[in-house]
Amino acid sequence: MSFRFLPKLTVFLSLSCTPIITLQNLTPTNPLVTTLNGLASPHYPWPHEGIPSSYDHASIRRGHQVHTQVCASCHSMSLISYRDLVGVAYTEEMVKAMAAEIEVEDGSNDEGEIFSRPGKLNDRFPQPYANESAARFANGGAYPPDLSLVTKARHNGQNYVFALLTDYCDPLLAAVEYEDGTPATEAQMGKDVVSFLSWAAEPEMEERKLMGFKWIFVLSLALLQATYYRRLRWSVLKSRKLVLDIVN
């Protein structure tokens, strides 16, 4: 037997085994792939996800408290105004008092000096930093994202934010004491913050669901009326019998 084919056979076997080794390395059980891609956030049964369900407004209020005392020191919510909280988590008088605690720059006087005034209902939530450069400098180069639409801007948003909050331990979270006496556990605060951020990203959800039920009711009545009219109007034509009388 000639051995001149052994080098070619060796090269063929090496090339044939290379894809197999590569596929084995790319399986999900590989620790390297798991580290790079991460695990999907588990799905939690949020009470406002169902079709006939609505937001937990007590949870929204607690989530706003946690955001004000903890999250607002780094993260902004530039799309939310104080007036949005009226009737959702607080009364109008409470929101007015809350807005009056901040100072808002509102134009300049005759000498060109910028003056400030107490906040009003139509003012947006205050920004923690003057600009992006100041935010990056205060956070080691990282830019804290705006939280107005964070549950919509992230894949699996609500579950992602909850997993991030419960896995990231901040000593400041232990200082939060709820006004209603609810125990401020890590899971409870994470759930309340997610409820508040979900409402901030989709404040019209309850109104949209209510409008949807109204439209379904009206269209159901219209469908019944159309069905009855169709059977009444066309019953004679559809039930008639044609008889051909052929005379030889």
mmCIF file of C-alpha atoms in Angstrom:
data_model
loop_
_atom_site.group_PDB
_atom_site.id
_atom_site.type_symbol
_atom_site.label_atom_id
_atom_site.label_comp_id
_atom_site.label_asym_id
_atom_site.label_seq_id
_atom_site.Cartn_x
_atom_site.Cartn_y
_atom_site.Cartn_z
ATOM 1 C CA MET A 1 0.000 0.000 0.000
ATOM 2 C CA SER A 2 1.298 3.414 -0.911
ATOM 3 C CA PHE A 3 1.617 6.052 1.808
ATOM 4 C CA ARG A 4 1.688 9.029 -0.541
ATOM 5 C CA PHE A 5 -1.977 9.808 0.248
ATOM 6 C CA LEU A 6 -1.385 10.173 4.022
ATOM 7 C CA PRO A 7 -0.596 13.949 3.957
ATOM 8 C CA LYS A 8 -3.739 14.678 1.949
ATOM 9 C CA LEU A 9 -5.781 12.475 4.283
ATOM 10 C CA THR A 10 -4.411 14.306 7.308
ATOM 11 C CA VAL A 11 -5.314 17.695 5.838
ATOM 12 C CA PHE A 12 -8.807 16.458 4.932
ATOM 13 C CA LEU A 13 -9.461 15.160 8.453
ATOM 14 C CA SER A 14 -8.231 18.372 10.046
ATOM 15 C CA LEU A 15 -10.480 20.502 7.853
ATOM 16 C CA SER A 16 -13.429 18.198 8.484
ATOM 17 C CA CYS A 17 -13.049 18.383 12.251
ATOM 18 C CA THR A 18 -12.670 22.165 12.405
ATOM 19 C CA PRO A 19 -16.397 22.993 11.934
ATOM 20 C CA ILE A 20 -17.316 20.394 14.552
ATOM 21 C CA ILE A 21 -15.025 21.970 17.125
ATOM 22 C CA THR A 22 -16.336 25.420 16.251
ATOM 23 C CA LEU A 23 -19.964 24.357 16.628
ATOM 24 C CA GLN A 24 -19.215 22.788 19.982
ATOM 25 C CA ASN A 25 -17.647 26.020 21.157
ATOM 26 C CA LEU A 26 -20.725 28.001 20.095
ATOM 27 C CA THR A 27 -23.271 25.948 21.998
ATOM 28 C CA PRO A 28 -25.276 27.844 24.651
ATOM 29 C CA THR A 29 -23.749 25.676 27.393
ATOM 30 C CA ASN A 30 -20.325 27.120 26.731
ATOM 31 C CA PRO A 31 -19.441 29.418 29.682
ATOM 32 C CA LEU A 32 -17.792 31.914 27.345
ATOM 33 C CA VAL A 33 -20.940 32.289 25.224
ATOM 34 C CA THR A 34 -23.098 32.592 28.347
ATOM 35 C CA THR A 35 -20.830 35.306 29.695
ATOM 36 C CA LEU A 36 -20.855 37.293 26.455
ATOM 37 C CA ASN A 37 -24.567 37.030 25.661
ATOM 38 C CA GLY A 38 -25.932 36.812 29.189
ATOM 39 C CA LEU A 39 -29.124 35.127 30.356
ATOM 40 C CA ALA A 40 -32.583 36.388 29.483
ATOM 41 C CA SER A 41 -34.437 38.186 32.261
ATOM 42 C CA PRO A 42 -37.200 36.050 33.792
ATOM 43 C CA HIS A 43 -40.765 37.110 33.144
ATOM 44 C CA TYR A 44 -42.680 38.457 36.123
ATOM 45 C CA PRO A 45 -46.497 38.707 36.353
ATOM 46 C CA TRP A 46 -46.898 42.485 36.347
ATOM 47 C CA PRO A 47 -50.429 43.419 37.476
ATOM 48 C CA HIS A 48 -50.898 46.006 34.705
ATOM 49 C CA GLU A 49 -50.017 43.721 31.777
ATOM 50 C CA GLY A 50 -53.400 42.047 31.390
ATOM 51 C CA ILE A 51 -56.052 43.349 29.009
ATOM 52 C CA PRO A 52 -58.642 44.338 31.676
ATOM 53 C CA SER A 53 -56.014 45.404 34.248
ATOM 54 C CA SER A 54 -54.731 48.836 35.237
ATOM 55 C CA TYR A 55 -51.795 50.370 37.055
ATOM 56 C CA ASP A 56 -51.293 49.989 40.778
ATOM 57 C CA HIS A 57 -51.375 53.681 41.677
ATOM 58 C CA ALA A 58 -50.124 53.092 45.212
ATOM 59 C CA SER A 59 -47.116 51.334 43.705
ATOM 60 C CA ILE A 60 -46.617 54.256 41.294
ATOM 61 C CA ARG A 61 -46.516 56.656 44.238
ATOM 62 C CA ARG A 62 -43.998 54.527 46.107
ATOM 63 C CA GLY A 63 -41.920 54.163 42.943
ATOM 64 C CA HIS A 64 -41.893 57.933 42.497
ATOM 65 C CA GLN A 65 -40.673 58.283 46.077
ATOM 66 C CA VAL A 66 -37.790 55.878 45.445
ATOM 67 C CA HIS A 67 -36.966 57.648 42.193
ATOM 68 C CA THR A 68 -36.939 61.052 43.909
ATOM 69 C CA GLN A 69 -34.773 59.934 46.823
ATOM 70 C CA VAL A 70 -32.390 57.617 44.956
ATOM 71 C CA CYS A 71 -32.577 57.526 41.158
ATOM 72 C CA ALA A 72 -33.033 61.252 40.487
ATOM 73 C CA SER A 73 -29.556 62.030 41.796
ATOM 74 C CA CYS A 74 -28.077 60.539 38.592
ATOM 75 C CA HIS A 75 -30.895 59.838 36.118
ATOM 76 C CA SER A 76 -33.153 62.365 34.430
ATOM 77 C CA MET A 77 -36.772 62.086 33.289
ATOM 78 C CA SER A 78 -36.912 64.879 30.757
ATOM 79 C CA LEU A 79 -40.291 63.896 29.265
ATOM 80 C CA ILE A 80 -42.309 63.926 32.497
ATOM 81 C CA SER A 81 -43.908 67.040 33.992
ATOM 82 C CA TYR A 82 -45.207 67.522 37.504
ATOM 83 C CA ARG A 83 -48.742 67.917 36.186
ATOM 84 C CA ASP A 84 -48.612 64.314 34.943
ATOM 85 C CA LEU A 85 -48.657 63.134 38.570
ATOM 86 C CA VAL A 86 -51.961 64.869 39.346
ATOM 87 C CA GLY A 87 -54.721 62.308 39.801
ATOM 88 C CA VAL A 88 -52.278 59.439 39.325
ATOM 89 C CA ALA A 89 -50.259 59.389 42.535
ATOM 90 C CA TYR A 90 -50.937 62.728 44.248
ATOM 91 C CA THR A 91 -53.538 65.447 44.507
ATOM 92 C CA GLU A 92 -53.109 68.771 42.735
ATOM 93 C CA GLU A 93 -52.209 70.570 45.967
ATOM 94 C CA MET A 94 -49.543 68.006 46.805
ATOM 95 C CA VAL A 95 -47.998 68.240 43.345
ATOM 96 C CA LYS A 96 -47.976 72.046 43.504
ATOM 97 C CA ALA A 97 -46.134 71.924 46.818
ATOM 98 C CA MET A 98 -43.724 69.380 45.381
ATOM 99 C CA ALA A 99 -43.007 71.492 42.311
ATOM 100 C CA ALA A 100 -42.491 74.631 44.414
ATOM 101 C CA GLU A 101 -39.512 72.983 46.117
ATOM 102 C CA ILE A 102 -37.363 73.300 42.974
ATOM 103 C CA GLU A 103 -35.918 76.415 41.359
ATOM 104 C CA VAL A 104 -36.390 76.921 37.621
ATOM 105 C CA GLU A 105 -34.442 79.405 35.510
ATOM 106 C CA ASP A 106 -37.025 81.492 33.702
ATOM 107 C CA GLY A 107 -35.499 84.159 31.478
ATOM 108 C CA SER A 108 -33.480 87.218 32.362
ATOM 109 C CA ASN A 109 -34.176 90.667 33.735
ATOM 110 C CA ASP A 110 -33.466 94.048 32.139
ATOM 111 C CA GLU A 111 -29.803 93.782 33.117
ATOM 112 C CA GLY A 112 -29.386 90.384 31.475
ATOM 113 C CA GLU A 113 -29.149 88.450 34.723
ATOM 114 C CA ILE A 114 -30.819 85.040 34.816
ATOM 115 C CA PHE A 115 -33.414 84.802 37.552
ATOM 116 C CA SER A 116 -35.069 81.757 39.060
ATOM 117 C CA ARG A 117 -38.595 81.105 40.206
ATOM 118 C CA PRO A 118 -40.340 78.324 42.129
ATOM 119 C CA GLY A 119 -41.449 75.388 40.023
ATOM 120 C CA LYS A 120 -44.959 75.063 38.613
ATOM 121 C CA LEU A 121 -47.146 72.190 37.485
ATOM 122 C CA ASN A 122 -46.130 72.542 33.848
ATOM 123 C CA ASP A 123 -42.396 72.301 34.609
ATOM 124 C CA ARG A 124 -40.487 69.140 33.766
ATOM 125 C CA PHE A 125 -38.628 67.099 36.346
ATOM 126 C CA PRO A 126 -35.288 68.775 37.178
ATOM 127 C CA GLN A 127 -32.105 67.583 35.494
ATOM 128 C CA PRO A 128 -29.433 66.188 37.844
ATOM 129 C CA TYR A 129 -26.602 67.629 35.719
ATOM 130 C CA ALA A 130 -26.180 70.758 33.659
ATOM 131 C CA ASN A 131 -25.019 68.880 30.550
ATOM 132 C CA GLU A 132 -23.705 65.532 29.331
ATOM 133 C CA SER A 133 -20.078 66.402 30.077
ATOM 134 C CA ALA A 134 -20.874 67.092 33.716
ATOM 135 C CA ALA A 135 -22.825 63.829 33.941
ATOM 136 C CA ARG A 136 -19.944 61.798 32.526
ATOM 137 C CA PHE A 137 -17.408 63.525 34.766
ATOM 138 C CA ALA A 138 -19.459 62.746 37.879
ATOM 139 C CA ASN A 139 -19.962 59.078 36.923
ATOM 140 C CA GLY A 140 -16.493 58.061 35.801
ATOM 141 C CA GLY A 141 -17.151 58.545 32.090
ATOM 142 C CA ALA A 142 -20.506 56.734 32.034
ATOM 143 C CA TYR A 143 -23.597 58.661 30.971
ATOM 144 C CA PRO A 144 -26.710 57.812 33.044
ATOM 145 C CA PRO A 145 -29.590 57.208 30.616
ATOM 146 C CA ASP A 146 -32.849 59.107 30.753
ATOM 147 C CA LEU A 147 -35.538 56.997 32.426
ATOM 148 C CA SER A 148 -38.618 58.472 30.749
ATOM 149 C CA LEU A 149 -38.901 55.641 28.199
ATOM 150 C CA VAL A 150 -36.460 53.106 29.606
ATOM 151 C CA THR A 151 -39.044 50.301 29.843
ATOM 152 C CA LYS A 152 -39.748 50.768 26.128
ATOM 153 C CA ALA A 153 -36.161 51.361 25.059
ATOM 154 C CA ARG A 154 -34.847 48.066 26.450
ATOM 155 C CA HIS A 155 -35.631 44.552 25.283
ATOM 156 C CA ASN A 156 -37.990 42.882 27.749
ATOM 157 C CA GLY A 157 -38.028 46.288 29.403
ATOM 158 C CA GLN A 158 -39.914 45.821 32.684
ATOM 159 C CA ASN A 159 -38.290 42.503 33.507
ATOM 160 C CA TYR A 160 -34.891 43.864 32.472
ATOM 161 C CA VAL A 161 -35.172 46.883 34.771
ATOM 162 C CA PHE A 162 -36.413 44.768 37.685
ATOM 163 C CA ALA A 163 -33.578 42.278 37.258
ATOM 164 C CA LEU A 164 -31.093 45.145 37.082
ATOM 165 C CA LEU A 165 -32.451 46.791 40.232
ATOM 166 C CA THR A 166 -32.582 43.628 42.312
ATOM 167 C CA ASP A 167 -29.108 42.488 41.244
ATOM 168 C CA TYR A 168 -27.460 45.866 41.849
ATOM 169 C CA CYS A 169 -27.115 46.610 45.548
ATOM 170 C CA ASP A 170 -26.868 50.280 46.464
ATOM 171 C CA PRO A 171 -26.510 51.192 50.148
ATOM 172 C CA LEU A 172 -28.734 54.249 49.599
ATOM 173 C CA LEU A 173 -31.740 52.004 48.940
ATOM 174 C CA ALA A 174 -31.767 50.937 52.591
ATOM 175 C CA ALA A 175 -32.508 54.550 53.656
ATOM 176 C CA VAL A 176 -35.892 54.675 51.878
ATOM 177 C CA GLU A 177 -38.919 54.592 54.165
ATOM 178 C CA TYR A 178 -42.310 54.465 52.505
ATOM 179 C CA GLU A 179 -44.892 57.000 53.603
ATOM 180 C CA ASP A 180 -47.654 54.369 53.767
ATOM 181 C CA GLY A 181 -45.633 52.037 55.987
ATOM 182 C CA THR A 182 -44.968 49.380 53.341
ATOM 183 C CA PRO A 183 -41.771 47.427 54.138
ATOM 184 C CA ALA A 184 -39.072 48.773 51.830
ATOM 185 C CA THR A 185 -37.544 45.469 50.790
ATOM 186 C CA GLU A 186 -35.331 45.191 47.737
ATOM 187 C CA ALA A 187 -37.966 43.329 45.719
ATOM 188 C CA GLN A 188 -40.715 45.744 46.806
ATOM 189 C CA MET A 189 -38.711 48.808 45.807
ATOM 190 C CA GLY A 190 -37.755 47.202 42.495
ATOM 191 C CA LYS A 191 -41.393 46.423 41.744
ATOM 192 C CA ASP A 192 -42.511 49.941 42.661
ATOM 193 C CA VAL A 193 -39.810 51.607 40.558
ATOM 194 C CA VAL A 194 -40.755 49.449 37.563
ATOM 195 C CA SER A 195 -44.432 50.350 38.034
ATOM 196 C CA PHE A 196 -43.540 54.048 38.099
ATOM 197 C CA LEU A 197 -41.286 53.794 35.037
ATOM 198 C CA SER A 198 -43.898 51.750 33.155
ATOM 199 C CA TRP A 199 -46.485 54.438 33.820
ATOM 200 C CA ALA A 200 -44.009 57.153 32.774
ATOM 201 C CA ALA A 201 -43.370 55.387 29.461
ATOM 202 C CA GLU A 202 -47.062 54.709 28.785
ATOM 203 C CA PRO A 203 -49.275 57.041 30.850
ATOM 204 C CA GLU A 204 -52.214 56.692 28.445
ATOM 205 C CA MET A 205 -52.490 52.895 28.825
ATOM 206 C CA GLU A 206 -55.562 52.898 31.066
ATOM 207 C CA GLU A 207 -57.401 55.415 28.899
ATOM 208 C CA ARG A 208 -56.518 53.432 25.776
ATOM 209 C CA LYS A 209 -57.800 50.175 27.267
ATOM 210 C CA LEU A 210 -61.032 51.843 28.386
ATOM 211 C CA MET A 211 -61.530 53.320 24.929
ATOM 212 C CA GLY A 212 -60.881 49.885 23.419
ATOM 213 C CA PHE A 213 -63.629 48.300 25.535
ATOM 214 C CA LYS A 214 -66.037 51.049 24.472
ATOM 215 C CA TRP A 215 -65.252 50.481 20.807
ATOM 216 C CA ILE A 216 -65.676 46.718 21.181
ATOM 217 C CA PHE A 217 -69.094 47.233 22.799
ATOM 218 C CA VAL A 218 -70.278 49.670 20.118
ATOM 219 C CA LEU A 219 -68.990 47.533 17.255
ATOM 220 C CA SER A 220 -70.655 44.456 18.764
ATOM 221 C CA LEU A 221 -74.011 46.242 18.739
ATOM 222 C CA ALA A 222 -73.406 47.360 15.167
ATOM 223 C CA LEU A 223 -72.545 43.792 14.180
ATOM 224 C CA LEU A 224 -75.753 42.434 15.720
ATOM 225 C CA GLN A 225 -77.806 45.091 13.952
ATOM 226 C CA ALA A 226 -76.099 44.420 10.626
ATOM 227 C CA THR A 227 -76.618 40.669 11.015
ATOM 228 C CA TYR A 228 -80.316 41.099 11.815
ATOM 229 C CA TYR A 229 -80.837 43.517 8.909
ATOM 230 C CA ARG A 230 -79.058 41.167 6.522
ATOM 231 C CA ARG A 231 -81.267 38.231 7.442
ATOM 232 C CA LEU A 232 -84.410 40.373 7.362
ATOM 233 C CA ARG A 233 -83.603 42.140 4.099
ATOM 234 C CA TRP A 234 -82.203 39.215 2.152
ATOM 235 C CA SER A 235 -84.170 36.349 3.694
ATOM 236 C CA VAL A 236 -86.809 36.542 0.943
ATOM 237 C CA LEU A 237 -84.251 36.445 -1.844
ATOM 238 C CA LYS A 238 -82.131 33.743 -0.254
ATOM 239 C CA SER A 239 -85.022 31.465 0.713
ATOM 240 C CA ARG A 240 -87.003 31.669 -2.510
ATOM 241 C CA LYS A 241 -87.297 28.577 -4.631
ATOM 242 C CA LEU A 242 -87.156 28.692 -8.420
ATOM 243 C CA VAL A 243 -89.229 26.094 -10.245
ATOM 244 C CA LEU A 244 -88.831 25.656 -13.970
ATOM 245 C CA ASP A 245 -92.051 24.595 -15.658
ATOM 246 C CA ILE A 246 -91.097 23.385 -19.073
ATOM 247 C CA VAL A 247 -94.055 22.998 -21.383
ATOM 248 C CA ASN A 248 -93.503 20.430 -24.095
#
